[in-house]
XYZ file of C-alpha atoms in Angstrom:
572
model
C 33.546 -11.243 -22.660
C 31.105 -12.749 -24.781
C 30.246 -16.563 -25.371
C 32.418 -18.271 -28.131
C 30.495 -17.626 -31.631
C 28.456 -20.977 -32.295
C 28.058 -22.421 -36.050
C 24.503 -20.895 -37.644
C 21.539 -22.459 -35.700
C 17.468 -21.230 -35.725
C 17.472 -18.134 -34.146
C 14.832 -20.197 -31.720
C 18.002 -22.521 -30.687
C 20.196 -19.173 -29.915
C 17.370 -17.713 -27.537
C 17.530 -20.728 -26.046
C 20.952 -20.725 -25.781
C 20.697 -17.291 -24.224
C 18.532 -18.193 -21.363
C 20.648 -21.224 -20.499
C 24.206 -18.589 -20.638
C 21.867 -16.265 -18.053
C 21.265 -19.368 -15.424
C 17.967 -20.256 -16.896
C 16.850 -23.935 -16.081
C 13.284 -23.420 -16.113
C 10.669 -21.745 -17.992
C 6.775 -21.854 -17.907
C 4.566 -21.417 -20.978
C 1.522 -22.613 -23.099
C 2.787 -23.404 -26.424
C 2.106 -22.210 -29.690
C 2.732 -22.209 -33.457
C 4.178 -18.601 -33.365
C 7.113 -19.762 -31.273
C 7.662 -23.400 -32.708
C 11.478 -22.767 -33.522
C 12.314 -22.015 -29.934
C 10.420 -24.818 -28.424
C 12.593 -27.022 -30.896
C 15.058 -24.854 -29.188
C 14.321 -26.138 -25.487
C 14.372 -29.924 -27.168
C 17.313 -29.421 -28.553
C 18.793 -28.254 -24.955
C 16.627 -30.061 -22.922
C 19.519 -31.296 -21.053
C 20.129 -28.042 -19.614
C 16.859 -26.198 -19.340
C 12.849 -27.348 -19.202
C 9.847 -26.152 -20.992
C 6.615 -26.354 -18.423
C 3.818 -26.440 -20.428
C 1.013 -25.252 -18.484
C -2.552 -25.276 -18.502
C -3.226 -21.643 -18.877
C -1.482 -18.471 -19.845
C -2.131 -16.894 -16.823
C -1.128 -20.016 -14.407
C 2.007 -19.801 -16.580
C 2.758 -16.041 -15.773
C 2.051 -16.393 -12.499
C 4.589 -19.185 -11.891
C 7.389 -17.234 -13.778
C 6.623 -14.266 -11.261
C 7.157 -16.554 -8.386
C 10.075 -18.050 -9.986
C 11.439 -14.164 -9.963
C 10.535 -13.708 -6.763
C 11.853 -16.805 -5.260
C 15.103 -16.712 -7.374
C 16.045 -12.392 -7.205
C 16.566 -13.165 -10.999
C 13.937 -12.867 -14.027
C 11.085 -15.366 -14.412
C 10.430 -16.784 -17.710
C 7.431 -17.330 -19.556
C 6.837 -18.150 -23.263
C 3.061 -17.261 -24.836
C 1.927 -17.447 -28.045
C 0.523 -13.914 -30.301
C -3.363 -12.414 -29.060
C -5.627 -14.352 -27.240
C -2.362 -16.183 -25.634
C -0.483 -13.203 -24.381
C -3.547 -11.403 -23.395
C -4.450 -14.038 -20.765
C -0.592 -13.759 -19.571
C -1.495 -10.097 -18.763
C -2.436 -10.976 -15.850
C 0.667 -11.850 -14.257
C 2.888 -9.133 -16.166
C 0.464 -6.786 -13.780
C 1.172 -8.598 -10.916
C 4.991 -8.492 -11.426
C 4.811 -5.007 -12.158
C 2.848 -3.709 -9.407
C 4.884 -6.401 -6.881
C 8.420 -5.161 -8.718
C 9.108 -9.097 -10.061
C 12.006 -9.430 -12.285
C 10.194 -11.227 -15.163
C 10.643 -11.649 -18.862
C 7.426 -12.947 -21.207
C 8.187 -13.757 -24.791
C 5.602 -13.315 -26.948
C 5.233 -15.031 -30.764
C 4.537 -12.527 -33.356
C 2.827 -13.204 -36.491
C 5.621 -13.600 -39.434
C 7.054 -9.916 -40.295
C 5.890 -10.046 -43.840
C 2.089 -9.871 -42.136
C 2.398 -7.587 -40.049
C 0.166 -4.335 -39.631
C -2.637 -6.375 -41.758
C -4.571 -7.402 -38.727
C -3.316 -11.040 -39.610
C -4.568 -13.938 -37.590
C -4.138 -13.105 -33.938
C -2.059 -9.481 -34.448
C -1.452 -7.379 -31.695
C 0.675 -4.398 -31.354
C 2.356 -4.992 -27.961
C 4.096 -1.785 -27.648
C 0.663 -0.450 -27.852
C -0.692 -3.054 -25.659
C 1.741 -3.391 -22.965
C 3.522 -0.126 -23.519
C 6.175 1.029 -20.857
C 5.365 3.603 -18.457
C 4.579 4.500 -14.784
C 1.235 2.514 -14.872
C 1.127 -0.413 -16.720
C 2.667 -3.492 -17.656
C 6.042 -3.910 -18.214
C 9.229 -1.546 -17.882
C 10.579 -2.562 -21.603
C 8.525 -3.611 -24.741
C 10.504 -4.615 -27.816
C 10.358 -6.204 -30.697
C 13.176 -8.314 -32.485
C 13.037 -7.709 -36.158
C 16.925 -9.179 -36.908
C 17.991 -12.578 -35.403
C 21.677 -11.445 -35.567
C 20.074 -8.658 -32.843
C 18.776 -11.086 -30.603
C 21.526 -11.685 -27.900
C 21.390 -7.860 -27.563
C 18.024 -7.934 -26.471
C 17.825 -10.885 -24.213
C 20.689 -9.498 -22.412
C 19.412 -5.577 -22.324
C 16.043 -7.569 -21.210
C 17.514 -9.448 -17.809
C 19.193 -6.433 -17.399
C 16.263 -3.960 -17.521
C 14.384 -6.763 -15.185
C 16.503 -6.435 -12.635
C 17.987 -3.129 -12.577
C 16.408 -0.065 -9.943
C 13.064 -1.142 -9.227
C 12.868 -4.337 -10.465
C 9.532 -5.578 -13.018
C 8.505 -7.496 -16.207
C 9.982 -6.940 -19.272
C 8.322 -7.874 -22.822
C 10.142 -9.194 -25.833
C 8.282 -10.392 -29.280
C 9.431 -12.471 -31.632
C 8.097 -12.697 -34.823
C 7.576 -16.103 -36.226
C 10.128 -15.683 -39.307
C 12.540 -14.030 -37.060
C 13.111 -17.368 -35.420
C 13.483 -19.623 -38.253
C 16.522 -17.193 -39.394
C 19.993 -19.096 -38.932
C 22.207 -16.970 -37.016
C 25.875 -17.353 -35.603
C 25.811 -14.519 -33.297
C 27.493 -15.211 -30.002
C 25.012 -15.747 -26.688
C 26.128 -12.754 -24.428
C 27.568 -13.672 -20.584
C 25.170 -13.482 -17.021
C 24.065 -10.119 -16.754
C 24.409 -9.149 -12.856
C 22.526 -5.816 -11.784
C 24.651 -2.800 -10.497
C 24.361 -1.938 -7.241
C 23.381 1.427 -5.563
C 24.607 3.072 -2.720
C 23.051 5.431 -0.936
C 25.463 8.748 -0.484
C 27.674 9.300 2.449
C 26.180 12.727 2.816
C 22.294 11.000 2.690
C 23.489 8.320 5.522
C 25.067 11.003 7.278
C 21.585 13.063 7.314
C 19.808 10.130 8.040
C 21.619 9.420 11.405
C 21.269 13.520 11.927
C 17.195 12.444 11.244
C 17.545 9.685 13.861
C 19.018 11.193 16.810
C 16.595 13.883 17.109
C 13.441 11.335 17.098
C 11.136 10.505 19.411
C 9.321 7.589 18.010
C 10.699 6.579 14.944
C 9.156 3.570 13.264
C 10.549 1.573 10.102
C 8.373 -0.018 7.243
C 10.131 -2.308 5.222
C 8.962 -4.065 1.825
C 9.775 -4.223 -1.847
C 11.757 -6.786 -3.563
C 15.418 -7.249 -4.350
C 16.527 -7.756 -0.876
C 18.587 -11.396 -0.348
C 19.443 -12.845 3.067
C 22.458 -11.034 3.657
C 20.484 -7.696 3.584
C 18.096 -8.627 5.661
C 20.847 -9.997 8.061
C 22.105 -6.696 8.054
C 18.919 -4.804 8.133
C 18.061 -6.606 11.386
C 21.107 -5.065 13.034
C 20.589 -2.143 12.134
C 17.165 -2.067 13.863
C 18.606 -3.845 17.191
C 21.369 -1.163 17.284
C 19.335 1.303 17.449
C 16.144 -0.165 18.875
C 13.940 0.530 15.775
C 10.036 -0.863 16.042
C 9.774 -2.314 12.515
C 6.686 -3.390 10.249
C 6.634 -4.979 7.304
C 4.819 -3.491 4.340
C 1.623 -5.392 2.444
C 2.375 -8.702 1.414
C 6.293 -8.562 2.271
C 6.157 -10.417 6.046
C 9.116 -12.622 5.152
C 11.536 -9.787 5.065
C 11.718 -9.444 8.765
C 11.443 -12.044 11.754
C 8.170 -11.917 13.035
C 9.119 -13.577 16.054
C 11.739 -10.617 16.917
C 11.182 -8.668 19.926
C 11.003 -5.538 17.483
C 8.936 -6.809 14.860
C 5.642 -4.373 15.549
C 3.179 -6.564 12.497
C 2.376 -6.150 9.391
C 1.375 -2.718 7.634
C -1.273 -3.960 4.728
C -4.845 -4.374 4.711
C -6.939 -4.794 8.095
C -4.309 -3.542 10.051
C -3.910 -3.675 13.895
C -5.898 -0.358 15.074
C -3.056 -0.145 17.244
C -0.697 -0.084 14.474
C -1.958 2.448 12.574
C -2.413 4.594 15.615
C 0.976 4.200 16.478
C 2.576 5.057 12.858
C -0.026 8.101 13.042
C 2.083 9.433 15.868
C 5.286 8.436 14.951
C 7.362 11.444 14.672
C 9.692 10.042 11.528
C 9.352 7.011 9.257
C 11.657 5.455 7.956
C 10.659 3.465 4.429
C 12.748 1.305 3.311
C 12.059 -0.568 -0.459
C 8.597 0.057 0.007
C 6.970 1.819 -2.628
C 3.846 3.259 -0.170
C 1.198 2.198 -1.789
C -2.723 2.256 -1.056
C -2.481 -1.067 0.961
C 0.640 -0.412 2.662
C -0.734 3.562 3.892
C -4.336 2.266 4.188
C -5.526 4.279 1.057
C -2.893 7.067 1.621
C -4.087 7.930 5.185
C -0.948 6.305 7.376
C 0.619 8.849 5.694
C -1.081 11.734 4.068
C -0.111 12.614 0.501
C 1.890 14.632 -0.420
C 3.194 16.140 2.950
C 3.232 13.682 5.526
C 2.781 15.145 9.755
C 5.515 13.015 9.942
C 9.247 13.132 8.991
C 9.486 10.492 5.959
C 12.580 9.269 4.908
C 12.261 6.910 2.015
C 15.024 4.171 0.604
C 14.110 2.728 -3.003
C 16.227 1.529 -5.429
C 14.208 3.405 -8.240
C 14.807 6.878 -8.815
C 12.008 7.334 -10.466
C 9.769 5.773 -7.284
C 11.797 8.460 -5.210
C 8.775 11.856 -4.809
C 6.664 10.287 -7.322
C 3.939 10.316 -4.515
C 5.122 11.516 -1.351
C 7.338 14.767 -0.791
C 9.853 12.967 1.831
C 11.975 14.996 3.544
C 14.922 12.320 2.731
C 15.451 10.544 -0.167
C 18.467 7.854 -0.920
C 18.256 5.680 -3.838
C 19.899 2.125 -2.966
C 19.984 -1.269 -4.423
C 17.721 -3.375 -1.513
C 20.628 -5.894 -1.486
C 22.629 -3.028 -0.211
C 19.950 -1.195 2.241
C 20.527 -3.026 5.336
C 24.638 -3.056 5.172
C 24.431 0.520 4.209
C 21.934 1.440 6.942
C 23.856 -1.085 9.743
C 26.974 1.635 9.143
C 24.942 3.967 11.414
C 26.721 4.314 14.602
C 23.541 4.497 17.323
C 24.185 6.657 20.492
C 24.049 4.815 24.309
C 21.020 6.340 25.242
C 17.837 6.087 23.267
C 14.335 7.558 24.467
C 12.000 5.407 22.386
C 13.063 1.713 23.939
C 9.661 1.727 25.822
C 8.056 2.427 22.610
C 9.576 -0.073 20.449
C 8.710 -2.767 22.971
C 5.375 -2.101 23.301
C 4.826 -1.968 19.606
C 5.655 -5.668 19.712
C 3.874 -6.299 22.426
C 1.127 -4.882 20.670
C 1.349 -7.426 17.912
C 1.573 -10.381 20.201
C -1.609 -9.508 21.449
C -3.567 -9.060 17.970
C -2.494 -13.095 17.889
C -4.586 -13.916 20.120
C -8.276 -14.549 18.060
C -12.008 -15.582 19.400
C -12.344 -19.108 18.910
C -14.742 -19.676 15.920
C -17.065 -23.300 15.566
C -16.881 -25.485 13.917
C -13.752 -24.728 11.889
C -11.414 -22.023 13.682
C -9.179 -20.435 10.554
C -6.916 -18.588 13.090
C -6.417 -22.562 14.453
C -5.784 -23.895 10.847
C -3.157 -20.854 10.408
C -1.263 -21.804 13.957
C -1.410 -25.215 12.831
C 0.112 -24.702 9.586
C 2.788 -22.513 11.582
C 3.798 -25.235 14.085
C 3.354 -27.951 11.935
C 5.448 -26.801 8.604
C 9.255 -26.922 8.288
C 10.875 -23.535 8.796
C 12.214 -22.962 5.459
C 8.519 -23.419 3.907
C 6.500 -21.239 1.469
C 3.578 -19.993 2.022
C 1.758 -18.537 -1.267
C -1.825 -17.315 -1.094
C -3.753 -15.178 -4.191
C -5.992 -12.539 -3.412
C -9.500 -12.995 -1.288
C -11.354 -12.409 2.532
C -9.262 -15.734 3.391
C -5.914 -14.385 3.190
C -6.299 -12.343 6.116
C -6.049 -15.044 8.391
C -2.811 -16.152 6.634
C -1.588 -12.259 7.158
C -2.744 -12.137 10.820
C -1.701 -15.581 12.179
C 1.579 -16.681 10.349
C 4.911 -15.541 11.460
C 7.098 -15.725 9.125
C 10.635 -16.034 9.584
C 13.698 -13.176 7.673
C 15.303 -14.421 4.718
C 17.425 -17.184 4.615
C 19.524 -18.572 1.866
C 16.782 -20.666 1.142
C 15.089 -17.465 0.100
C 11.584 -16.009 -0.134
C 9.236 -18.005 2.241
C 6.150 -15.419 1.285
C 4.385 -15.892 -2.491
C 1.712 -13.483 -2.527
C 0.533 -10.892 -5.358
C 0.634 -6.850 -4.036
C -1.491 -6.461 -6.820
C -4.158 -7.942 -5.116
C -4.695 -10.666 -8.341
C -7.001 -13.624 -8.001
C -5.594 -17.047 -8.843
C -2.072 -16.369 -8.033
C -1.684 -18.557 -5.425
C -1.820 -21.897 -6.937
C 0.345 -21.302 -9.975
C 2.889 -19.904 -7.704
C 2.740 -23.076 -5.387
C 3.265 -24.814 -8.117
C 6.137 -23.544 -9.424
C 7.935 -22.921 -6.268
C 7.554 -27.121 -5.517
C 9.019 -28.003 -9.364
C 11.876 -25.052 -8.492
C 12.396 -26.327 -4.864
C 11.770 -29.877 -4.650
C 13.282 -30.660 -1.428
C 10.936 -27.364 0.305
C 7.684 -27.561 1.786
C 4.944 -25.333 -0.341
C 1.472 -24.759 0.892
C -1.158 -22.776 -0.853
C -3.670 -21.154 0.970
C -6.938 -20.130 -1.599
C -10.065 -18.894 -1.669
C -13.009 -20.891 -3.716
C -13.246 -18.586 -5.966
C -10.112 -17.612 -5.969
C -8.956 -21.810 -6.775
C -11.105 -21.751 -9.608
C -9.246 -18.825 -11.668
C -6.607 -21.264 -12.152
C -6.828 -24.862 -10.480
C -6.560 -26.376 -13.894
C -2.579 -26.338 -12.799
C -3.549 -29.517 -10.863
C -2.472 -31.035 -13.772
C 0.997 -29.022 -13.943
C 1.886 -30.445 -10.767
C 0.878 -33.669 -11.545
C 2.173 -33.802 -14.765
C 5.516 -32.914 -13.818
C 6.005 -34.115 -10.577
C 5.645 -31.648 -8.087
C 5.694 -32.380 -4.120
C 7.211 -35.935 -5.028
C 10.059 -34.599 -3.727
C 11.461 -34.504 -0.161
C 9.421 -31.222 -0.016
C 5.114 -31.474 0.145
C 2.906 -29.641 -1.672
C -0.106 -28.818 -0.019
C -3.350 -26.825 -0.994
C -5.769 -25.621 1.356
C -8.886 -24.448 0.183
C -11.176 -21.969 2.019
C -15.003 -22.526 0.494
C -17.464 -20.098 1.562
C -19.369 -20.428 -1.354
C -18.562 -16.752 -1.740
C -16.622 -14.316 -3.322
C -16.115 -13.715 0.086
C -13.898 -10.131 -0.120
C -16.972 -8.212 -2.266
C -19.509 -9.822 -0.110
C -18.173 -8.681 3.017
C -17.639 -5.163 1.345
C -21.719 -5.575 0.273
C -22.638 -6.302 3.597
C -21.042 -3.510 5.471
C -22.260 -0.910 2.055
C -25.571 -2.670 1.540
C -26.090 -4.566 4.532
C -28.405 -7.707 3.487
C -28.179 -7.194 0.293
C -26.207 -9.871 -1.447
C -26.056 -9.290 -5.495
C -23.509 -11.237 -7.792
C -21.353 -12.638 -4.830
C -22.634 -15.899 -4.352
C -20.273 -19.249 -6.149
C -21.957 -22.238 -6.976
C -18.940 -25.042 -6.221
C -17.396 -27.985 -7.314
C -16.671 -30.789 -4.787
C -13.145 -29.987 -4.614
C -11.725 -33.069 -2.776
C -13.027 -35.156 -5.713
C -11.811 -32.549 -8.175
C -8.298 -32.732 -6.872
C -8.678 -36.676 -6.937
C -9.467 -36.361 -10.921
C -6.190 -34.769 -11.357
C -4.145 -37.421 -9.369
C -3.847 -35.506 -6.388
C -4.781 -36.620 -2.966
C -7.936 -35.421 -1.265
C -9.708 -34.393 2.372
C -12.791 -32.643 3.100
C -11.909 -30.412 6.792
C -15.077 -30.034 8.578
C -13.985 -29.285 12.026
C -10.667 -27.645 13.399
C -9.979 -30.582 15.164
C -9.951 -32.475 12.187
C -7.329 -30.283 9.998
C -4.352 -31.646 12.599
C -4.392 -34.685 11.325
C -4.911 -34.316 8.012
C -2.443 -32.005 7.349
C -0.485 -34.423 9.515
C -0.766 -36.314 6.567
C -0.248 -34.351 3.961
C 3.011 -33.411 5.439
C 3.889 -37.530 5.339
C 2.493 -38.008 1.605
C 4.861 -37.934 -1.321
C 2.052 -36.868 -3.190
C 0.293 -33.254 -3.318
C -2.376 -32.897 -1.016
C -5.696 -30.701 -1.463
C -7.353 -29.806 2.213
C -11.197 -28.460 1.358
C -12.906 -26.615 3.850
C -15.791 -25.654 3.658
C -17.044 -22.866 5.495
C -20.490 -20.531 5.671
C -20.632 -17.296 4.272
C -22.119 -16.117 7.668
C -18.627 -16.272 8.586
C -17.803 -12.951 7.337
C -20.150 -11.686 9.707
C -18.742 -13.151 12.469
C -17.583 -11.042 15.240
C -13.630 -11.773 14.091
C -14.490 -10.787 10.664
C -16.560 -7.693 11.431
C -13.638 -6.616 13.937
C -11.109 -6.552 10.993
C -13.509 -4.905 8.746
C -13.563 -1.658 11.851
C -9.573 -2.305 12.007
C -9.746 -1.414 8.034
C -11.789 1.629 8.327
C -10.058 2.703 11.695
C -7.280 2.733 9.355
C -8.910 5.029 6.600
């Protein structure tokens, strides 16, 4: 049933209104003249929803994508026409490629100027066009005010429905001025797949005829109760499981089945033990490069091994691999769907499952490193940190301690406890810290960065302190990692072009006194004795924290470093 019909109002007041009727109380921008009308929109309501204005278009998309990933329900950013939503581009990839529900609205130059090349034009069907590869799922623009309910509804409802991703709408300038009395439509809740009795039935069938089956789980749109289940499902029938790239927090990594994570520098032993599993079992992943280490896990399009893969998009299902099972299914249906599998007394591959976690237990254990240990900053963090913390990371050589070293814990109602981009974007990691401290301001949040990757976007210092973040009874905490390097390309150079270092090298700010300048408190980590205590602190500070630690660029030369380079092309 729709919303009562309200008395003419801007157009900008009704969208507004919209996002408010869909459970909107945040919303992360940069604003601009193209959008005025709605901003006078979000004053108008401020009571009931908040405008963050950030410090840069793509800080701003990257906090809506963590806001969709945290909340299961669309982010929300606002950007003004050219230059403003090409910089948010950056995060519409990431939510694509990482399947975020997300919504950007884009201002539009006035409708009576369009197609001139007016100041700042940009076609954005052209520009962020729907398809297989690329940026959003739905482009559209509204050229009738009385029309725009239709669209804000149709666009949480394409966010969130099969595979989840970004969604585009653009509003021209004019368009928002327009009085309207059109009615705000209700919450739009996604429909939910199940797979086919017939599909579970040959999945069991699949099962029982194993000999050393092995799960990989990942994707989004899975909530706690699905996971729950999920977990079952694995215990009943003794299932070694490993989580796909950049998805850890989907299964406890403390379980005795939990076999590590399947992403970049894999455990050798990993791989070699999915390479001779005799069926897979996928479940919301989509398989990409990372996850099948460059398609090599499992070879394309044939796999040796029996694939059964679980997604909720159709169109995701034989787009790359031929499995020889396919059920589409919501991922907030997979694991009660899958726990409906009766598993026999008996199963042969107990031995196997085991081991696979023993496996991971012993890829913990790390060479001790001087003078600053990262593997001992990452086991700090873990025992240190309330349980329902998030982690959140962008892309760079230093996340692959955060990978290795931190378990993460299954889904709770407090939801996602792992923020970091599939897409393999630099800069993510702060904005999304951010964001997740103003959304949860009684949860822990700790960024782990790289230098170079800080720099992309650590102007959103000021977002945080502008607004308040990790004032609450939650911290917020970033950690910075400075090798003076881009350290990922650089370790690349030196296995291609040993000695050869070209274009890699970062000339630094002093970022403890950088952090100070935007109100935040500051340490400089020398030694890995020292980062106990100062995180210590950080942990007792109502006031966001900034940890730098410097470290040498030999580093990625060490023998740790070198080790997980062989793990990466063991896995090729």
């Amino acid at each position: 049933m729709n919303a009562p019909a309200s008395s003419s109002r801007p157009a900008g007041h009704a969208l507004v209104e919209a996002l408010v009727a869909q459970g909107v109380d945040t919303a992360f921008g940069v604003p601009g003249e193209s959008f005025l009308a709605a901003l006078d929109g979000f004053y108008e309501h401020r009571e009931e929803i908040r405008f963050i204005a950030c410090r840069h278009e793509g800080g701003a998309s990257f906090m809506a994508d963590a806001q969709g990933k945290l909340t299961g329900r669309p982010g929300i950013c606002f950007v003004t026409r050219g230059p403003g939503a090409s910089n948010a581009a950056i995060g519409l990839h990431t939510a694509f490629q990482d399947s975020t529900p997300m919504i950007v609205f884009i201002g539009q130059v006035a409708s009576d100027q369009r197609d001139r090349e007016a100041f700042q034009e940009v076609d954005y069907r052209q520009m962020f066009g729907p398809g297989t590869l690329g940026f959003a799922k739905w482009v559209a623009e509204i050229e009738s005010a009385e029309r725009l309910p239709e669209y804000v509804a149709r666009a949480f409802r394409t966010a969130m429905q099969g595979r989840p991703g970004p969604v585009v709408l653009v509003l021209p300038e004019d368009m928002l001025r327009q009085p309207i009395a059109a009615a705000v439509l209700p919450r739009v809740e996604p429909v939910a797949a199940w797979p086919a009795p017939g599909a579970l039935r040959d999945l069991r069938a699949l099962l029982l005829q194993a000999e050393r089956p092995f799960v990989i789980v990942g994707g989004s749109g899975w909530d706690a109760p699905s996971c729950a289940a999920l977990q079952r499902f694995a215990e009943g029938w003794t299932l070694p499981v490993g989580c796909a790239f950049r998805f850890q927090d989907l299964f406890d990594n403390h379980h005795p089945l939990y076999a590590g994570d399947v992403g970049i520098g894999i455990n050798p032993k990993l791989a070699k033990r999915i390479g001779e599993a005799d069926l897979v079992l996928a479940i919301g992943t989509r398989l990409g490069e990372m996850t099948t280490s460059g398609y090599t896990l499992l070879q394309v399009p044939r796999p040796h091994q029996k694939l059964v893969h679980m997604h909720a998009g159709a169109e995701e299902l034989g787009r790359v691999y031929a499995a020889d099972l396919m059920l589409q299914c919501s991922m907030a249906a997979a694991g009660k769907a899958l726990e409906t599998l009766a598993a026999p007394t008996n199963l042969r591959w107990t031995d196997w499952a085991l081991q696979a976690h023993a496996d991971y237990e012993a890829n913990l254990v790390a060479t001790p490193v001087q003078p600053l240990d990262m593997a001992e900053v990452v086991k700090t963090i873990q025992r240190l940190a309330p349980a329902d913390s998030v982690l959140t990371n962008g892309a760079g050589n230093f996340s692959g301690w955060l990978h290795r070293y931190y378990r993460y814990r299954a889904l709770q109602n407090a939801g996602r406890t792992q923020l970091a981009p599939t897409s393999g974007a630099m800069g993510a990691g702060l904005p999304a810290a951010v964001a997740a401290s103003l959304l949860y301001p009684d949860r822990t949040v700790i960024n782990l960065a790289g230098d170079g990757d800080f720099l992309m976007t650590g102007q959103e210092l000021a977002t945080a302190t502008g607004y308040g973040a990790g004032k609450g009874k939650g911290r917020l905490v970033s950690i910075v990692v400075d090798n003076g390097s881009y350290g990922t390309i650089r370790m690349h150079q030196e296995r291609e072009y040993p000695g050869r270092v070209s274009g890699s090298d970062l000339f630094n700010p002093d970022f403890a006194a950088l952090a100070r300048a935007y109100g935040w408190r500051a340490e400089r980590v020398e030694v890995t004795d020292a980062f106990e205590p100062a995180f210590r602190a950080a942990l007792d500070t109502a006031q966001p924290t900034l940890l730098h630690l410097p470290l040498s660029a030999d580093v990625i030369t060490s023998r740790t470093t070198l080790s997980a380079i062989r793990a990466a092309a063991l896995a090729r």
